[in-house]
Amino acid sequence: MPVTKIVQKDAPVLRQIAEEVAVKEITSKKVQDTIAKMKRALSREDDGVAIAAPQIGVSQRIFVVSGKLLTRGKEEEQADMVFINPEIVKLSRKKQKMEEGCLSVRWLYGQVERSEKATVRARDEHGKLFTKGASGILAQAFQHEIDHLNGILFIDKATDLEDLPPADNSEQNNG
Ligand code: CO
């Protein structure tokens, strides 16, 4: 299978409002292929923690969080987690400025104000509804990825943007 490219910031697809996935389409080959491509594209990025479908050129409301991020602080290795038609159902009022980058905005980094906690309701790759709460980096990833589905890039919100070459940013969070 050919390598799936992660599109970069001037691609029009990154500025579109992504479309909802019909629930009965979730198990279709087409949607499952999109999810597989997203997982593969994410796995190739050492510094990637999450990816949204528009980043591989598909304007649908899907994002994937890397198992690497979900495994932090846990004993057992976690699999990648798929969020389809995600909705933020709760955001903490308390916000914090967090360092942020993006797989589609190489190699800029900046400070973005994000709610410390976020709860998302979505469907998994089998179409099952679930709700997941998070804090810290995972909550940040939820907010960053849902922004992608609404045509928003972190550079629209960030302050103190700087260009960091790949060798220096291995500790950053990119989605
Ligand atoms: Co991003």
PDB file of C-alpha atoms and ligand atoms in Angstrom:
ATOM      1  CA  MET A   1       0.000   0.000   0.000  1.00  0.00           C
ATOM      2  CA  PRO A   2       1.386   3.436  -0.901  1.00  0.00           C
ATOM      3  CA  VAL A   3       2.547   5.767   1.844  1.00  0.00           C
ATOM      4  CA  THR A   4      -0.186   8.153   2.975  1.00  0.00           C
ATOM      5  CA  LYS A   5       1.056  11.717   3.030  1.00  0.00           C
ATOM      6  CA  ILE A   6       0.200  14.130   5.810  1.00  0.00           C
ATOM      7  CA  VAL A   7      -0.951  17.308   4.070  1.00  0.00           C
ATOM      8  CA  GLN A   8       0.653  20.599   5.045  1.00  0.00           C
ATOM      9  CA  LYS A   9      -0.872  23.846   6.194  1.00  0.00           C
ATOM     10  CA  ASP A  10      -1.831  25.462   2.887  1.00  0.00           C
ATOM     11  CA  ALA A  11      -3.952  22.480   1.782  1.00  0.00           C
ATOM     12  CA  PRO A  12      -7.587  23.654   1.429  1.00  0.00           C
ATOM     13  CA  VAL A  13      -8.904  20.459   3.079  1.00  0.00           C
ATOM     14  CA  LEU A  14      -7.435  21.642   6.389  1.00  0.00           C
ATOM     15  CA  ARG A  15      -9.725  24.685   6.260  1.00  0.00           C
ATOM     16  CA  GLN A  16     -12.967  22.834   5.529  1.00  0.00           C
ATOM     17  CA  ILE A  17     -15.577  21.850   8.077  1.00  0.00           C
ATOM     18  CA  ALA A  18     -15.301  18.056   7.985  1.00  0.00           C
ATOM     19  CA  GLU A  19     -18.456  16.024   7.420  1.00  0.00           C
ATOM     20  CA  GLU A  20     -20.118  13.681   9.879  1.00  0.00           C
ATOM     21  CA  VAL A  21     -19.753   9.988   9.137  1.00  0.00           C
ATOM     22  CA  ALA A  22     -23.110   8.208   8.735  1.00  0.00           C
ATOM     23  CA  VAL A  23     -23.255   5.598  11.504  1.00  0.00           C
ATOM     24  CA  LYS A  24     -24.036   2.785   9.052  1.00  0.00           C
ATOM     25  CA  GLU A  25     -20.949   3.775   7.023  1.00  0.00           C
ATOM     26  CA  ILE A  26     -18.534   3.369   9.922  1.00  0.00           C
ATOM     27  CA  THR A  27     -17.929  -0.325   9.221  1.00  0.00           C
ATOM     28  CA  SER A  28     -17.695   0.201   5.443  1.00  0.00           C
ATOM     29  CA  LYS A  29     -14.439  -0.613   3.693  1.00  0.00           C
ATOM     30  CA  LYS A  30     -13.972   3.022   2.760  1.00  0.00           C
ATOM     31  CA  VAL A  31     -14.148   4.376   6.301  1.00  0.00           C
ATOM     32  CA  GLN A  32     -12.134   1.456   7.689  1.00  0.00           C
ATOM     33  CA  ASP A  33      -9.456   2.144   5.055  1.00  0.00           C
ATOM     34  CA  THR A  34      -9.356   5.802   6.087  1.00  0.00           C
ATOM     35  CA  ILE A  35      -8.874   4.789   9.730  1.00  0.00           C
ATOM     36  CA  ALA A  36      -6.123   2.318   8.778  1.00  0.00           C
ATOM     37  CA  LYS A  37      -4.338   5.015   6.752  1.00  0.00           C
ATOM     38  CA  MET A  38      -4.585   7.482   9.627  1.00  0.00           C
ATOM     39  CA  LYS A  39      -3.104   4.962  12.064  1.00  0.00           C
ATOM     40  CA  ARG A  40      -0.296   4.166   9.660  1.00  0.00           C
ATOM     41  CA  ALA A  41       0.508   7.812   8.962  1.00  0.00           C
ATOM     42  CA  LEU A  42       0.523   8.539  12.705  1.00  0.00           C
ATOM     43  CA  SER A  43       2.747   5.560  13.496  1.00  0.00           C
ATOM     44  CA  ARG A  44       5.420   6.886  11.147  1.00  0.00           C
ATOM     45  CA  GLU A  45       5.733  10.147  13.098  1.00  0.00           C
ATOM     46  CA  ASP A  46       7.918   9.657  16.159  1.00  0.00           C
ATOM     47  CA  ASP A  47       6.613  12.854  17.731  1.00  0.00           C
ATOM     48  CA  GLY A  48       2.952  12.413  16.740  1.00  0.00           C
ATOM     49  CA  VAL A  49       0.309  11.903  19.418  1.00  0.00           C
ATOM     50  CA  ALA A  50      -2.876  12.188  17.333  1.00  0.00           C
ATOM     51  CA  ILE A  51      -4.129  12.770  13.790  1.00  0.00           C
ATOM     52  CA  ALA A  52      -7.366  13.998  12.224  1.00  0.00           C
ATOM     53  CA  ALA A  53      -8.776  12.712   8.906  1.00  0.00           C
ATOM     54  CA  PRO A  54      -8.356  16.063   7.073  1.00  0.00           C
ATOM     55  CA  GLN A  55      -4.612  15.701   7.678  1.00  0.00           C
ATOM     56  CA  ILE A  56      -4.578  12.796   5.222  1.00  0.00           C
ATOM     57  CA  GLY A  57      -6.881  14.690   2.854  1.00  0.00           C
ATOM     58  CA  VAL A  58     -10.217  13.193   3.992  1.00  0.00           C
ATOM     59  CA  SER A  59     -12.830  15.724   5.082  1.00  0.00           C
ATOM     60  CA  GLN A  60     -14.632  13.513   7.610  1.00  0.00           C
ATOM     61  CA  ARG A  61     -15.103  13.846  11.350  1.00  0.00           C
ATOM     62  CA  ILE A  62     -12.593  11.242  12.546  1.00  0.00           C
ATOM     63  CA  PHE A  63      -9.500  11.495  14.700  1.00  0.00           C
ATOM     64  CA  VAL A  64      -7.108   8.911  16.141  1.00  0.00           C
ATOM     65  CA  VAL A  65      -5.120   9.215  19.363  1.00  0.00           C
ATOM     66  CA  SER A  66      -1.866   7.269  19.449  1.00  0.00           C
ATOM     67  CA  GLY A  67      -1.544   4.347  21.833  1.00  0.00           C
ATOM     68  CA  LYS A  68       1.806   5.875  22.815  1.00  0.00           C
ATOM     69  CA  LEU A  69       0.015   8.831  24.369  1.00  0.00           C
ATOM     70  CA  LEU A  70      -2.649   6.643  26.008  1.00  0.00           C
ATOM     71  CA  THR A  71       0.053   4.375  27.457  1.00  0.00           C
ATOM     72  CA  ARG A  72       1.813   7.203  29.351  1.00  0.00           C
ATOM     73  CA  GLY A  73       1.570   6.503  33.061  1.00  0.00           C
ATOM     74  CA  LYS A  74      -0.036   3.092  32.510  1.00  0.00           C
ATOM     75  CA  GLU A  75       1.480  -0.337  32.930  1.00  0.00           C
ATOM     76  CA  GLU A  76      -0.155  -2.014  29.962  1.00  0.00           C
ATOM     77  CA  GLU A  77       0.364  -0.875  26.412  1.00  0.00           C
ATOM     78  CA  GLN A  78      -2.748   0.761  24.958  1.00  0.00           C
ATOM     79  CA  ALA A  79      -3.935   0.533  21.356  1.00  0.00           C
ATOM     80  CA  ASP A  80      -4.634   3.591  19.195  1.00  0.00           C
ATOM     81  CA  MET A  81      -8.082   5.003  19.952  1.00  0.00           C
ATOM     82  CA  VAL A  82     -10.509   6.082  17.218  1.00  0.00           C
ATOM     83  CA  PHE A  83     -13.008   8.926  17.664  1.00  0.00           C
ATOM     84  CA  ILE A  84     -15.747   9.297  15.042  1.00  0.00           C
ATOM     85  CA  ASN A  85     -18.189  12.241  15.037  1.00  0.00           C
ATOM     86  CA  PRO A  86     -16.620  13.473  18.291  1.00  0.00           C
ATOM     87  CA  GLU A  87     -18.323  16.103  20.380  1.00  0.00           C
ATOM     88  CA  ILE A  88     -16.918  17.917  23.355  1.00  0.00           C
ATOM     89  CA  VAL A  89     -19.471  17.454  26.120  1.00  0.00           C
ATOM     90  CA  LYS A  90     -17.490  19.114  28.907  1.00  0.00           C
ATOM     91  CA  LEU A  91     -14.562  21.515  29.146  1.00  0.00           C
ATOM     92  CA  SER A  92     -13.034  22.695  32.390  1.00  0.00           C
ATOM     93  CA  ARG A  93     -13.288  26.412  32.928  1.00  0.00           C
ATOM     94  CA  LYS A  94      -9.699  26.321  34.082  1.00  0.00           C
ATOM     95  CA  LYS A  95      -7.297  26.754  31.202  1.00  0.00           C
ATOM     96  CA  GLN A  96      -3.566  26.533  30.819  1.00  0.00           C
ATOM     97  CA  LYS A  97      -1.084  27.584  28.185  1.00  0.00           C
ATOM     98  CA  MET A  98       0.472  24.539  26.616  1.00  0.00           C
ATOM     99  CA  GLU A  99       3.254  24.029  24.119  1.00  0.00           C
ATOM    100  CA  GLU A 100       1.765  22.733  20.890  1.00  0.00           C
ATOM    101  CA  GLY A 101       2.782  21.633  17.421  1.00  0.00           C
ATOM    102  CA  CYS A 102       1.050  19.959  14.494  1.00  0.00           C
ATOM    103  CA  LEU A 103       1.959  17.253  11.992  1.00  0.00           C
ATOM    104  CA  SER A 104       0.495  19.553   9.301  1.00  0.00           C
ATOM    105  CA  VAL A 105       2.410  22.669  10.376  1.00  0.00           C
ATOM    106  CA  ARG A 106       6.021  21.605  10.269  1.00  0.00           C
ATOM    107  CA  TRP A 107       7.999  22.804  12.171  1.00  0.00           C
ATOM    108  CA  LEU A 108       6.243  25.540  14.073  1.00  0.00           C
ATOM    109  CA  TYR A 109       5.544  25.405  17.801  1.00  0.00           C
ATOM    110  CA  GLY A 110       3.706  27.820  20.032  1.00  0.00           C
ATOM    111  CA  GLN A 111       1.719  28.326  23.198  1.00  0.00           C
ATOM    112  CA  VAL A 112      -2.007  27.624  23.053  1.00  0.00           C
ATOM    113  CA  GLU A 113      -4.497  28.155  25.837  1.00  0.00           C
ATOM    114  CA  ARG A 114      -6.434  24.911  26.366  1.00  0.00           C
ATOM    115  CA  SER A 115      -8.903  23.745  28.980  1.00  0.00           C
ATOM    116  CA  GLU A 116      -7.115  21.523  31.498  1.00  0.00           C
ATOM    117  CA  LYS A 117      -9.832  18.902  31.277  1.00  0.00           C
ATOM    118  CA  ALA A 118     -12.082  17.803  28.443  1.00  0.00           C
ATOM    119  CA  THR A 119     -14.722  15.130  27.974  1.00  0.00           C
ATOM    120  CA  VAL A 120     -15.544  13.841  24.495  1.00  0.00           C
ATOM    121  CA  ARG A 121     -18.415  11.689  23.285  1.00  0.00           C
ATOM    122  CA  ALA A 122     -17.773   9.807  20.037  1.00  0.00           C
ATOM    123  CA  ARG A 123     -18.236   6.531  18.217  1.00  0.00           C
ATOM    124  CA  ASP A 124     -15.461   3.976  17.984  1.00  0.00           C
ATOM    125  CA  GLU A 125     -14.453   2.134  14.789  1.00  0.00           C
ATOM    126  CA  HIS A 126     -17.291  -0.364  15.355  1.00  0.00           C
ATOM    127  CA  GLY A 127     -19.867   2.407  15.638  1.00  0.00           C
ATOM    128  CA  LYS A 128     -20.292   2.094  19.388  1.00  0.00           C
ATOM    129  CA  LEU A 129     -20.904   5.300  21.349  1.00  0.00           C
ATOM    130  CA  PHE A 130     -18.544   6.034  24.229  1.00  0.00           C
ATOM    131  CA  THR A 131     -17.542   8.927  26.438  1.00  0.00           C
ATOM    132  CA  LYS A 132     -13.964   9.634  27.513  1.00  0.00           C
ATOM    133  CA  GLY A 133     -12.699  12.232  29.944  1.00  0.00           C
ATOM    134  CA  ALA A 134      -9.120  13.436  29.977  1.00  0.00           C
ATOM    135  CA  SER A 135      -6.782  15.967  31.466  1.00  0.00           C
ATOM    136  CA  GLY A 136      -3.421  17.417  30.477  1.00  0.00           C
ATOM    137  CA  ILE A 137      -1.888  16.341  27.180  1.00  0.00           C
ATOM    138  CA  LEU A 138      -4.803  14.069  26.217  1.00  0.00           C
ATOM    139  CA  ALA A 139      -7.332  16.851  26.864  1.00  0.00           C
ATOM    140  CA  GLN A 140      -5.118  19.135  24.769  1.00  0.00           C
ATOM    141  CA  ALA A 141      -5.103  16.557  21.958  1.00  0.00           C
ATOM    142  CA  PHE A 142      -8.927  16.329  22.017  1.00  0.00           C
ATOM    143  CA  GLN A 143      -9.198  20.086  21.605  1.00  0.00           C
ATOM    144  CA  HIS A 144      -6.502  20.257  18.904  1.00  0.00           C
ATOM    145  CA  GLU A 145      -8.056  17.416  16.861  1.00  0.00           C
ATOM    146  CA  ILE A 146     -11.620  18.716  17.078  1.00  0.00           C
ATOM    147  CA  ASP A 147     -10.289  22.086  15.925  1.00  0.00           C
ATOM    148  CA  HIS A 148      -8.916  20.255  12.849  1.00  0.00           C
ATOM    149  CA  LEU A 149     -12.428  18.931  12.110  1.00  0.00           C
ATOM    150  CA  ASN A 150     -13.668  22.520  12.164  1.00  0.00           C
ATOM    151  CA  GLY A 151     -10.982  23.864   9.830  1.00  0.00           C
ATOM    152  CA  ILE A 152      -8.945  25.450  12.625  1.00  0.00           C
ATOM    153  CA  LEU A 153      -5.166  25.109  12.976  1.00  0.00           C
ATOM    154  CA  PHE A 154      -3.290  25.737  16.224  1.00  0.00           C
ATOM    155  CA  ILE A 155      -1.369  28.582  14.573  1.00  0.00           C
ATOM    156  CA  ASP A 156      -4.685  30.492  14.459  1.00  0.00           C
ATOM    157  CA  LYS A 157      -4.640  30.565  18.283  1.00  0.00           C
ATOM    158  CA  ALA A 158      -0.990  30.283  19.262  1.00  0.00           C
ATOM    159  CA  THR A 159       1.334  32.879  20.692  1.00  0.00           C
ATOM    160  CA  ASP A 160       5.130  32.830  20.764  1.00  0.00           C
ATOM    161  CA  LEU A 161       5.374  30.815  17.547  1.00  0.00           C
ATOM    162  CA  GLU A 162       8.824  29.558  16.763  1.00  0.00           C
ATOM    163  CA  ASP A 163      10.368  27.349  14.146  1.00  0.00           C
ATOM    164  CA  LEU A 164      12.106  24.347  15.717  1.00  0.00           C
ATOM    165  CA  PRO A 165      14.104  21.960  13.563  1.00  0.00           C
ATOM    166  CA  PRO A 166      13.223  18.259  13.939  1.00  0.00           C
ATOM    167  CA  ALA A 167      16.250  17.415  16.063  1.00  0.00           C
ATOM    168  CA  ASP A 168      15.084  19.781  18.821  1.00  0.00           C
ATOM    169  CA  ASN A 169      11.416  18.939  19.169  1.00  0.00           C
ATOM    170  CA  SER A 170      11.280  15.283  20.127  1.00  0.00           C
ATOM    171  CA  GLU A 171       9.634  16.191  23.428  1.00  0.00           C
ATOM    172  CA  GLN A 172       6.826  18.255  21.892  1.00  0.00           C
ATOM    173  CA  ASN A 173       3.256  17.223  21.264  1.00  0.00           C
ATOM    174  CA  ASN A 174       2.059  17.117  17.714  1.00  0.00           C
ATOM    175  CA  GLY A 175      -1.358  16.220  16.469  1.00  0.00           C
TER     176      GLY A 175
HETATM  177 CO    CO B   1      -2.632  19.145  14.110  1.00  0.00          CO
END
